[in-house]
């Protein structure tokens, strides 16, 4: 790509100013497909595993019956929101705007219902095959029987989380019969801890950030041979769970008669924490739609770990704290100071770019979406809007759209803001958040 990285990016990052980084290491799709670090077979395998477990999921979580035990979210056209953004912010607002409502995924109410649940199921199947001679052609609904639950109850699952991963792992593992310990960082909201405790999960709290919670959890799990640690900073299985989203999205677009081709490219804007969720989704989407898909991540200005890791080439070798940022944000799902060890490198050849956003805008988008479309999503989940709104803001992306040739295409394209969480937020908390939207933006009530 000809686009030259603005040397001001680092300065802006340090000053916690909103900025954009166009990935200069992107390769041609052909070249990437020939050297994919994670094979398509393993993604297909993940998809098949989820299908095998569908009868059990359907049994345990009646809300998934409509989709026959497959946990998937709606893709919703949000034209009222688009108009609102255009009028209120005066942005270009290209193409058709959609919301991918992973905020409303069954069981966990966030994008973590993809990766987190997949990893628990994968581990469960491995255990059953190794220790119980389980036949993968059996009906998985049988796993609700006492014999299997008793077996799984000898094992522990542990995870470190800012909240949502803990909820997805915790809810699913407890349901299957496991003992569960969730190590929560200081960012985690009380209602998430309470909800987990009510489900029989042990919650350990740390005064420190997410990396610390992960580190402690990893240590504790290593001391117990019957314990399995879901490692958000290193897990390939989590990543695989997220990649499956791309095939589901492809089906949905087809059903809705929305073309994706050279004349009608697809633009994805995804909130990024440690990178697993947006990374997995992007990985699958780039395989499915190839050069017709453009993917952008969005991070809070104070927790821009993936942008920092990619722009510096240091990946997990650098923390936002090393450049004087706090890592703290109201977007608790994105409060991560150091990116995944795996994902940054996976993204180098394919990701198009990364944006940062100030917290106050997250609240603003949250309120606008609620008022125009009647959809509530949590602040973290609103980050994608900043990508859509800023792609053509000269002050942020400079000449990137022109140089990378997406300027015209974007107007004929489909734009998807990936909403990553929110449907489990209690009513009281929603009201608090919507009140904060007013405060953060200095609006009168
Ligand atoms: C976890 C999470 C993300 C980001 O996923 P990562 O894998 O941490 O990058 C985004 N939004 C919400 C609401 C989340 O819970």
GROMACS .gro file of C-alpha atoms and ligand atoms in nm:
model
  460
    1UNK     CA    1   0.000   0.000   0.000
    2UNK     CA    2   0.122   0.347  -0.087
    3UNK     CA    3  -0.022   0.512   0.220
    4UNK     CA    4   0.259   0.648   0.430
    5UNK     CA    5   0.218   0.617   0.803
    6UNK     CA    6   0.175   0.952   0.956
    7UNK     CA    7   0.461   0.993   1.198
    8UNK     CA    8   0.224   1.189   1.414
    9UNK     CA    9   0.037   0.870   1.504
   10UNK     CA   10   0.266   0.797   1.799
   11UNK     CA   11   0.241   1.155   1.922
   12UNK     CA   12  -0.135   1.144   1.905
   13UNK     CA   13  -0.147   0.808   2.081
   14UNK     CA   14   0.068   0.937   2.367
   15UNK     CA   15  -0.151   1.244   2.400
   16UNK     CA   16  -0.462   1.026   2.408
   17UNK     CA   17  -0.595   1.209   2.102
   18UNK     CA   18  -0.819   1.024   1.860
   19UNK     CA   19  -0.624   0.886   1.570
   20UNK     CA   20  -0.606   0.636   1.287
   21UNK     CA   21  -0.339   0.393   1.179
   22UNK     CA   22  -0.363   0.251   0.826
   23UNK     CA   23  -0.189  -0.086   0.837
   24UNK     CA   24   0.124  -0.054   0.624
   25UNK     CA   25   0.210  -0.423   0.650
   26UNK     CA   26  -0.101  -0.544   0.470
   27UNK     CA   27  -0.028  -0.798   0.196
   28UNK     CA   28  -0.228  -0.912  -0.105
   29UNK     CA   29  -0.505  -1.155  -0.017
   30UNK     CA   30  -0.360  -1.417  -0.254
   31UNK     CA   31  -0.031  -1.410  -0.071
   32UNK     CA   32  -0.203  -1.440   0.266
   33UNK     CA   33  -0.426  -1.729   0.161
   34UNK     CA   34  -0.122  -1.923   0.049
   35UNK     CA   35   0.037  -1.876   0.391
   36UNK     CA   36  -0.254  -1.873   0.633
   37UNK     CA   37  -0.123  -1.940   0.986
   38UNK     CA   38  -0.455  -2.098   1.091
   39UNK     CA   39  -0.604  -2.334   0.833
   40UNK     CA   40  -0.953  -2.316   0.694
   41UNK     CA   41  -0.995  -2.680   0.792
   42UNK     CA   42  -0.960  -2.588   1.157
   43UNK     CA   43  -1.229  -2.320   1.115
   44UNK     CA   44  -1.460  -2.571   0.948
   45UNK     CA   45  -1.382  -2.814   1.230
   46UNK     CA   46  -1.487  -2.549   1.483
   47UNK     CA   47  -1.808  -2.490   1.292
   48UNK     CA   48  -1.885  -2.862   1.293
   49UNK     CA   49  -1.813  -2.890   1.664
   50UNK     CA   50  -2.063  -2.613   1.737
   51UNK     CA   51  -2.318  -2.799   1.527
   52UNK     CA   52  -2.255  -3.120   1.726
   53UNK     CA   53  -2.322  -2.939   2.053
   54UNK     CA   54  -2.634  -2.765   1.924
   55UNK     CA   55  -2.878  -3.021   2.068
   56UNK     CA   56  -2.726  -2.980   2.414
   57UNK     CA   57  -2.728  -2.600   2.394
   58UNK     CA   58  -3.087  -2.610   2.282
   59UNK     CA   59  -3.172  -2.822   2.583
   60UNK     CA   60  -2.992  -2.607   2.840
   61UNK     CA   61  -3.079  -2.269   2.688
   62UNK     CA   62  -3.437  -2.268   2.558
   63UNK     CA   63  -3.384  -1.919   2.413
   64UNK     CA   64  -3.169  -2.083   2.143
   65UNK     CA   65  -3.453  -2.306   2.020
   66UNK     CA   66  -3.549  -2.071   1.742
   67UNK     CA   67  -3.208  -2.125   1.586
   68UNK     CA   68  -3.193  -2.494   1.680
   69UNK     CA   69  -2.922  -2.449   1.939
   70UNK     CA   70  -2.695  -2.240   1.719
   71UNK     CA   71  -2.596  -1.920   1.897
   72UNK     CA   72  -2.618  -1.645   1.636
   73UNK     CA   73  -2.720  -1.279   1.626
   74UNK     CA   74  -2.933  -1.062   1.396
   75UNK     CA   75  -2.791  -0.830   1.133
   76UNK     CA   76  -3.006  -0.518   1.150
   77UNK     CA   77  -3.031  -0.225   0.909
   78UNK     CA   78  -3.003   0.096   1.114
   79UNK     CA   79  -3.092   0.367   0.867
   80UNK     CA   80  -3.242   0.596   1.132
   81UNK     CA   81  -2.913   0.589   1.320
   82UNK     CA   82  -2.730   0.662   0.998
   83UNK     CA   83  -2.946   0.970   0.937
   84UNK     CA   84  -2.892   1.080   1.294
   85UNK     CA   85  -2.513   1.054   1.266
   86UNK     CA   86  -2.522   1.241   0.940
   87UNK     CA   87  -2.735   1.523   1.076
   88UNK     CA   88  -2.588   1.553   1.422
   89UNK     CA   89  -2.220   1.497   1.348
   90UNK     CA   90  -2.218   1.617   0.989
   91UNK     CA   91  -2.031   1.306   0.873
   92UNK     CA   92  -2.020   1.160   0.523
   93UNK     CA   93  -2.228   0.851   0.621
   94UNK     CA   94  -2.154   0.641   0.313
   95UNK     CA   95  -2.346   0.332   0.194
   96UNK     CA   96  -2.591   0.122   0.394
   97UNK     CA   97  -2.537   0.098   0.768
   98UNK     CA   98  -2.600  -0.225   0.962
   99UNK     CA   99  -2.556  -0.336   1.319
  100UNK     CA  100  -2.432  -0.690   1.385
  101UNK     CA  101  -2.601  -0.755   1.715
  102UNK     CA  102  -2.359  -0.980   1.899
  103UNK     CA  103  -2.476  -0.766   2.187
  104UNK     CA  104  -2.782  -0.991   2.172
  105UNK     CA  105  -2.619  -1.331   2.134
  106UNK     CA  106  -2.796  -1.591   2.348
  107UNK     CA  107  -2.645  -1.723   2.672
  108UNK     CA  108  -2.377  -1.457   2.732
  109UNK     CA  109  -2.514  -1.135   2.575
  110UNK     CA  110  -2.183  -1.048   2.414
  111UNK     CA  111  -1.940  -1.143   2.139
  112UNK     CA  112  -1.776  -1.370   2.400
  113UNK     CA  113  -2.059  -1.615   2.339
  114UNK     CA  114  -1.863  -1.703   2.025
  115UNK     CA  115  -1.506  -1.757   2.144
  116UNK     CA  116  -1.561  -1.831   2.512
  117UNK     CA  117  -1.836  -2.083   2.470
  118UNK     CA  118  -1.657  -2.251   2.182
  119UNK     CA  119  -1.345  -2.307   2.391
  120UNK     CA  120  -1.543  -2.459   2.678
  121UNK     CA  121  -1.718  -2.696   2.439
  122UNK     CA  122  -1.393  -2.793   2.269
  123UNK     CA  123  -1.233  -2.872   2.604
  124UNK     CA  124  -1.540  -3.068   2.711
  125UNK     CA  125  -1.540  -3.280   2.398
  126UNK     CA  126  -1.165  -3.349   2.433
  127UNK     CA  127  -1.212  -3.459   2.794
  128UNK     CA  128  -1.507  -3.682   2.714
  129UNK     CA  129  -1.336  -3.848   2.420
  130UNK     CA  130  -1.013  -3.909   2.614
  131UNK     CA  131  -1.156  -4.010   2.949
  132UNK     CA  132  -1.503  -4.147   2.877
  133UNK     CA  133  -1.465  -4.290   2.528
  134UNK     CA  134  -1.729  -4.049   2.403
  135UNK     CA  135  -1.832  -4.102   2.041
  136UNK     CA  136  -1.864  -3.772   1.853
  137UNK     CA  137  -2.148  -3.918   1.647
  138UNK     CA  138  -2.366  -3.951   1.957
  139UNK     CA  139  -2.645  -3.707   2.036
  140UNK     CA  140  -2.481  -3.441   2.253
  141UNK     CA  141  -2.804  -3.379   2.442
  142UNK     CA  142  -2.709  -3.696   2.636
  143UNK     CA  143  -2.441  -3.489   2.808
  144UNK     CA  144  -2.710  -3.342   3.031
  145UNK     CA  145  -2.734  -3.685   3.201
  146UNK     CA  146  -2.607  -3.724   3.555
  147UNK     CA  147  -2.326  -3.958   3.458
  148UNK     CA  148  -2.161  -3.694   3.239
  149UNK     CA  149  -2.233  -3.403   3.469
  150UNK     CA  150  -2.074  -3.595   3.756
  151UNK     CA  151  -1.773  -3.662   3.541
  152UNK     CA  152  -1.732  -3.295   3.444
  153UNK     CA  153  -1.783  -3.184   3.803
  154UNK     CA  154  -1.440  -3.327   3.889
  155UNK     CA  155  -1.285  -3.062   3.666
  156UNK     CA  156  -1.236  -2.690   3.701
  157UNK     CA  157  -1.237  -2.417   3.436
  158UNK     CA  158  -1.064  -2.088   3.510
  159UNK     CA  159  -1.038  -1.760   3.321
  160UNK     CA  160  -0.913  -1.404   3.368
  161UNK     CA  161  -1.152  -1.136   3.246
  162UNK     CA  162  -1.267  -0.774   3.248
  163UNK     CA  163  -1.619  -0.914   3.272
  164UNK     CA  164  -1.779  -1.048   2.956
  165UNK     CA  165  -1.542  -1.337   2.891
  166UNK     CA  166  -1.592  -1.441   3.252
  167UNK     CA  167  -1.968  -1.435   3.199
  168UNK     CA  168  -1.960  -1.648   2.886
  169UNK     CA  169  -1.715  -1.904   3.027
  170UNK     CA  170  -1.879  -1.897   3.369
  171UNK     CA  171  -2.239  -1.941   3.257
  172UNK     CA  172  -2.160  -2.218   3.008
  173UNK     CA  173  -1.916  -2.411   3.226
  174UNK     CA  174  -2.138  -2.403   3.533
  175UNK     CA  175  -2.430  -2.526   3.324
  176UNK     CA  176  -2.227  -2.821   3.198
  177UNK     CA  177  -2.140  -2.918   3.555
  178UNK     CA  178  -1.784  -2.787   3.595
  179UNK     CA  179  -1.644  -2.600   3.892
  180UNK     CA  180  -1.559  -2.250   3.768
  181UNK     CA  181  -1.327  -1.977   3.894
  182UNK     CA  182  -1.332  -1.638   3.722
  183UNK     CA  183  -1.047  -1.396   3.797
  184UNK     CA  184  -1.185  -1.046   3.753
  185UNK     CA  185  -0.983  -0.729   3.694
  186UNK     CA  186  -1.067  -0.406   3.874
  187UNK     CA  187  -1.256  -0.288   3.564
  188UNK     CA  188  -1.521  -0.557   3.597
  189UNK     CA  189  -1.865  -0.429   3.690
  190UNK     CA  190  -2.028  -0.547   4.012
  191UNK     CA  191  -2.342  -0.669   3.839
  192UNK     CA  192  -2.133  -0.907   3.628
  193UNK     CA  193  -1.966  -1.049   3.938
  194UNK     CA  194  -2.303  -1.086   4.110
  195UNK     CA  195  -2.462  -1.258   3.815
  196UNK     CA  196  -2.177  -1.508   3.808
  197UNK     CA  197  -2.193  -1.577   4.178
  198UNK     CA  198  -2.564  -1.647   4.142
  199UNK     CA  199  -2.477  -1.906   3.877
  200UNK     CA  200  -2.250  -2.086   4.123
  201UNK     CA  201  -1.922  -1.943   3.991
  202UNK     CA  202  -1.635  -1.850   4.225
  203UNK     CA  203  -1.528  -1.492   4.151
  204UNK     CA  204  -1.181  -1.376   4.256
  205UNK     CA  205  -1.130  -1.001   4.249
  206UNK     CA  206  -0.808  -0.813   4.181
  207UNK     CA  207  -0.729  -0.449   4.242
  208UNK     CA  208  -0.511  -0.454   3.933
  209UNK     CA  209  -0.583  -0.461   3.559
  210UNK     CA  210  -0.678  -0.736   3.317
  211UNK     CA  211  -0.324  -0.870   3.252
  212UNK     CA  212  -0.282  -0.924   3.624
  213UNK     CA  213  -0.611  -1.113   3.653
  214UNK     CA  214  -0.504  -1.335   3.365
  215UNK     CA  215  -0.161  -1.394   3.516
  216UNK     CA  216  -0.300  -1.491   3.857
  217UNK     CA  217  -0.562  -1.715   3.704
  218UNK     CA  218  -0.305  -1.888   3.486
  219UNK     CA  219  -0.084  -1.950   3.790
  220UNK     CA  220  -0.365  -2.085   4.004
  221UNK     CA  221  -0.486  -2.314   3.729
  222UNK     CA  222  -0.138  -2.458   3.672
  223UNK     CA  223  -0.132  -2.579   4.032
  224UNK     CA  224  -0.433  -2.806   3.977
  225UNK     CA  225  -0.403  -3.091   3.727
  226UNK     CA  226  -0.780  -3.107   3.687
  227UNK     CA  227  -0.803  -2.739   3.601
  228UNK     CA  228  -0.813  -2.587   3.254
  229UNK     CA  229  -0.730  -2.223   3.191
  230UNK     CA  230  -0.893  -2.029   2.909
  231UNK     CA  231  -0.609  -1.801   2.812
  232UNK     CA  232  -0.744  -1.490   2.642
  233UNK     CA  233  -0.392  -1.366   2.564
  234UNK     CA  234  -0.280  -1.684   2.385
  235UNK     CA  235  -0.571  -1.907   2.298
  236UNK     CA  236  -0.611  -2.042   1.949
  237UNK     CA  237  -0.942  -2.206   2.042
  238UNK     CA  238  -1.100  -1.878   2.145
  239UNK     CA  239  -0.980  -1.734   1.816
  240UNK     CA  240  -1.135  -2.023   1.621
  241UNK     CA  241  -1.469  -1.970   1.794
  242UNK     CA  242  -1.474  -1.611   1.670
  243UNK     CA  243  -1.373  -1.695   1.311
  244UNK     CA  244  -1.695  -1.893   1.257
  245UNK     CA  245  -1.887  -1.562   1.261
  246UNK     CA  246  -1.771  -1.494   0.906
  247UNK     CA  247  -1.952  -1.792   0.755
  248UNK     CA  248  -2.268  -1.705   0.944
  249UNK     CA  249  -2.244  -1.346   0.822
  250UNK     CA  250  -2.200  -1.464   0.466
  251UNK     CA  251  -2.525  -1.662   0.494
  252UNK     CA  252  -2.712  -1.371   0.647
  253UNK     CA  253  -2.602  -1.130   0.375
  254UNK     CA  254  -2.708  -1.380   0.113
  255UNK     CA  255  -3.051  -1.426   0.274
  256UNK     CA  256  -3.095  -1.049   0.283
  257UNK     CA  257  -2.991  -1.017  -0.084
  258UNK     CA  258  -2.704  -0.786   0.004
  259UNK     CA  259  -2.430  -0.822  -0.254
  260UNK     CA  260  -2.062  -0.820  -0.164
  261UNK     CA  261  -1.837  -0.777  -0.466
  262UNK     CA  262  -1.594  -0.533  -0.618
  263UNK     CA  263  -1.867  -0.275  -0.675
  264UNK     CA  264  -2.025  -0.336  -0.335
  265UNK     CA  265  -1.752  -0.389  -0.080
  266UNK     CA  266  -1.810  -0.473   0.284
  267UNK     CA  267  -1.676  -0.254   0.563
  268UNK     CA  268  -1.649  -0.387   0.918
  269UNK     CA  269  -1.585  -0.175   1.226
  270UNK     CA  270  -1.514  -0.383   1.536
  271UNK     CA  271  -1.433  -0.289   1.897
  272UNK     CA  272  -1.098  -0.428   2.010
  273UNK     CA  273  -0.973  -0.526   2.355
  274UNK     CA  274  -0.704  -0.794   2.365
  275UNK     CA  275  -0.780  -0.860   1.997
  276UNK     CA  276  -0.921  -1.214   1.995
  277UNK     CA  277  -1.279  -1.131   1.902
  278UNK     CA  278  -1.216  -0.870   1.632
  279UNK     CA  279  -0.915  -1.069   1.514
  280UNK     CA  280  -1.106  -1.393   1.472
  281UNK     CA  281  -1.398  -1.221   1.298
  282UNK     CA  282  -1.161  -1.039   1.061
  283UNK     CA  283  -0.966  -1.355   0.987
  284UNK     CA  284  -1.281  -1.537   0.878
  285UNK     CA  285  -1.425  -1.240   0.692
  286UNK     CA  286  -1.106  -1.184   0.492
  287UNK     CA  287  -1.110  -1.547   0.388
  288UNK     CA  288  -1.475  -1.539   0.288
  289UNK     CA  289  -1.490  -1.201   0.112
  290UNK     CA  290  -1.122  -1.158   0.024
  291UNK     CA  291  -1.036  -0.822  -0.134
  292UNK     CA  292  -1.397  -0.708  -0.113
  293UNK     CA  293  -1.389  -0.676   0.266
  294UNK     CA  294  -1.227  -0.394   0.464
  295UNK     CA  295  -1.183  -0.442   0.837
  296UNK     CA  296  -1.108  -0.181   1.099
  297UNK     CA  297  -1.065  -0.212   1.475
  298UNK     CA  298  -1.155   0.058   1.724
  299UNK     CA  299  -1.001   0.104   2.069
  300UNK     CA  300  -1.036   0.360   2.348
  301UNK     CA  301  -0.771   0.634   2.342
  302UNK     CA  302  -0.644   0.521   2.686
  303UNK     CA  303  -0.638   0.150   2.600
  304UNK     CA  304  -0.512   0.142   2.240
  305UNK     CA  305  -0.299  -0.170   2.288
  306UNK     CA  306  -0.351  -0.331   1.947
  307UNK     CA  307  -0.282  -0.010   1.757
  308UNK     CA  308   0.030   0.051   1.963
  309UNK     CA  309   0.148  -0.309   1.921
  310UNK     CA  310   0.094  -0.308   1.545
  311UNK     CA  311   0.223   0.040   1.467
  312UNK     CA  312   0.537  -0.018   1.674
  313UNK     CA  313   0.579  -0.378   1.560
  314UNK     CA  314   0.621  -0.475   1.927
  315UNK     CA  315   0.282  -0.650   1.964
  316UNK     CA  316   0.253  -0.793   2.317
  317UNK     CA  317   0.603  -0.663   2.394
  318UNK     CA  318   0.462  -0.318   2.464
  319UNK     CA  319   0.195  -0.190   2.702
  320UNK     CA  320   0.000   0.135   2.672
  321UNK     CA  321   0.144   0.215   3.015
  322UNK     CA  322   0.489   0.229   2.852
  323UNK     CA  323   0.378   0.540   2.664
  324UNK     CA  324   0.212   0.700   2.964
  325UNK     CA  325  -0.149   0.596   2.910
  326UNK     CA  326  -0.364   0.456   3.191
  327UNK     CA  327  -0.535   0.162   3.021
  328UNK     CA  328  -0.851   0.278   3.198
  329UNK     CA  329  -1.177   0.336   3.018
  330UNK     CA  330  -1.551   0.325   3.082
  331UNK     CA  331  -1.558   0.070   2.802
  332UNK     CA  332  -1.480  -0.217   3.040
  333UNK     CA  333  -1.473  -0.478   2.763
  334UNK     CA  334  -1.187  -0.290   2.600
  335UNK     CA  335  -0.984  -0.204   2.913
  336UNK     CA  336  -0.673  -0.391   2.802
  337UNK     CA  337  -0.320  -0.249   2.817
  338UNK     CA  338  -0.133  -0.521   2.629
  339UNK     CA  339  -0.257  -0.707   2.319
  340UNK     CA  340  -0.281  -1.080   2.255
  341UNK     CA  341   0.042  -1.255   2.172
  342UNK     CA  342  -0.113  -1.428   1.872
  343UNK     CA  343  -0.358  -1.194   1.718
  344UNK     CA  344  -0.149  -0.888   1.631
  345UNK     CA  345   0.076  -1.103   1.418
  346UNK     CA  346  -0.220  -1.274   1.253
  347UNK     CA  347  -0.361  -0.932   1.168
  348UNK     CA  348  -0.047  -0.785   1.015
  349UNK     CA  349  -0.107  -0.914   0.661
  350UNK     CA  350  -0.484  -0.854   0.653
  351UNK     CA  351  -0.615  -0.578   0.878
  352UNK     CA  352  -0.690  -0.247   0.706
  353UNK     CA  353  -0.655  -0.012   0.996
  354UNK     CA  354  -0.727   0.087   1.355
  355UNK     CA  355  -0.899   0.385   1.512
  356UNK     CA  356  -0.900   0.519   1.864
  357UNK     CA  357  -1.203   0.683   2.024
  358UNK     CA  358  -1.263   0.892   2.335
  359UNK     CA  359  -1.503   0.748   2.592
  360UNK     CA  360  -1.740   1.042   2.565
  361UNK     CA  361  -1.823   0.952   2.206
  362UNK     CA  362  -1.903   0.595   2.304
  363UNK     CA  363  -2.174   0.729   2.533
  364UNK     CA  364  -2.298   0.956   2.262
  365UNK     CA  365  -2.334   0.673   2.009
  366UNK     CA  366  -2.497   0.457   2.277
  367UNK     CA  367  -2.764   0.718   2.339
  368UNK     CA  368  -2.819   0.794   1.972
  369UNK     CA  369  -2.866   0.427   1.891
  370UNK     CA  370  -3.106   0.384   2.179
  371UNK     CA  371  -3.311   0.685   2.079
  372UNK     CA  372  -3.322   0.623   1.705
  373UNK     CA  373  -3.345   0.244   1.683
  374UNK     CA  374  -3.453   0.146   2.033
  375UNK     CA  375  -3.150  -0.081   2.067
  376UNK     CA  376  -2.938  -0.067   2.380
  377UNK     CA  377  -2.573  -0.176   2.366
  378UNK     CA  378  -2.301  -0.122   2.625
  379UNK     CA  379  -2.037   0.153   2.586
  380UNK     CA  380  -1.761  -0.088   2.469
  381UNK     CA  381  -1.993  -0.215   2.200
  382UNK     CA  382  -2.035   0.135   2.053
  383UNK     CA  383  -1.671   0.174   1.954
  384UNK     CA  384  -1.736   0.052   1.600
  385UNK     CA  385  -1.938   0.365   1.525
  386UNK     CA  386  -1.622   0.573   1.558
  387UNK     CA  387  -1.472   0.382   1.266
  388UNK     CA  388  -1.773   0.440   1.046
  389UNK     CA  389  -1.795   0.807   1.142
  390UNK     CA  390  -1.425   0.885   1.111
  391UNK     CA  391  -1.315   0.699   0.799
  392UNK     CA  392  -1.382   1.013   0.598
  393UNK     CA  393  -1.289   1.267   0.862
  394UNK     CA  394  -0.986   1.434   0.710
  395UNK     CA  395  -0.860   1.542   1.050
  396UNK     CA  396  -0.833   1.176   1.155
  397UNK     CA  397  -0.758   0.960   0.852
  398UNK     CA  398  -0.583   1.225   0.640
  399UNK     CA  399  -0.552   1.102   0.283
  400UNK     CA  400  -0.597   0.733   0.366
  401UNK     CA  401  -0.930   0.677   0.184
  402UNK     CA  402  -0.804   0.842  -0.131
  403UNK     CA  403  -0.466   0.671  -0.137
  404UNK     CA  404  -0.605   0.327  -0.063
  405UNK     CA  405  -0.873   0.368  -0.328
  406UNK     CA  406  -1.175   0.309  -0.105
  407UNK     CA  407  -1.321   0.656  -0.138
  408UNK     CA  408  -1.576   0.588  -0.410
  409UNK     CA  409  -1.635   0.226  -0.318
  410UNK     CA  410  -1.743   0.310   0.032
  411UNK     CA  411  -2.053   0.488  -0.100
  412UNK     CA  412  -2.175   0.175  -0.277
  413UNK     CA  413  -2.075  -0.051   0.007
  414UNK     CA  414  -2.229  -0.217   0.309
  415UNK     CA  415  -2.103  -0.095   0.645
  416UNK     CA  416  -2.135  -0.311   0.951
  417UNK     CA  417  -2.080  -0.178   1.300
  418UNK     CA  418  -2.012  -0.484   1.515
  419UNK     CA  419  -2.202  -0.442   1.842
  420UNK     CA  420  -2.024  -0.660   2.094
  421UNK     CA  421  -2.228  -0.659   2.414
  422UNK     CA  422  -2.517  -0.521   2.615
  423UNK     CA  423  -2.829  -0.735   2.629
  424UNK     CA  424  -2.758  -0.865   2.981
  425UNK     CA  425  -2.702  -0.517   3.127
  426UNK     CA  426  -2.962  -0.477   3.406
  427UNK     CA  427  -3.225  -0.200   3.367
  428UNK     CA  428  -3.075   0.004   3.652
  429UNK     CA  429  -2.733   0.000   3.489
  430UNK     CA  430  -2.880   0.097   3.153
  431UNK     CA  431  -3.036   0.404   3.310
  432UNK     CA  432  -2.705   0.491   3.470
  433UNK     CA  433  -2.524   0.459   3.138
  434UNK     CA  434  -2.780   0.671   2.953
  435UNK     CA  435  -2.749   0.933   3.227
  436UNK     CA  436  -2.373   0.925   3.187
  437UNK     CA  437  -2.417   0.985   2.815
  438UNK     CA  438  -2.576   1.316   2.900
  439UNK     CA  439  -2.308   1.408   3.150
  440UNK     CA  440  -2.009   1.304   2.944
  441UNK     CA  441  -2.124   1.519   2.658
  442UNK     CA  442  -2.230   1.814   2.868
  443UNK     CA  443  -2.592   1.789   2.757
  444UNK     CA  444  -2.882   1.915   2.959
  445UNK     CA  445  -3.139   1.660   3.065
  446LIG     C1  446  -1.431  -0.866   2.484
  446LIG     C2  447  -1.506  -0.758   2.424
  446LIG     C3  448  -1.460  -0.690   2.312
  446LIG     C4  449  -1.328  -0.716   2.246
  446LIG     O1  450  -1.283  -0.847   2.234
  446LIG     P1  451  -1.131  -0.882   2.254
  446LIG     O2  452  -1.120  -1.025   2.222
  446LIG     O3  453  -1.096  -0.851   2.397
  446LIG     O4  454  -1.055  -0.792   2.162
  446LIG     C5  455  -1.539  -0.590   2.263
  446LIG     N1  456  -1.656  -0.556   2.320
  446LIG     C6  457  -1.704  -0.619   2.426
  446LIG     C7  458  -1.835  -0.577   2.484
  446LIG     C8  459  -1.632  -0.721   2.482
  446LIG     O5  460  -1.679  -0.784   2.591
   0.00000   0.00000   0.00000
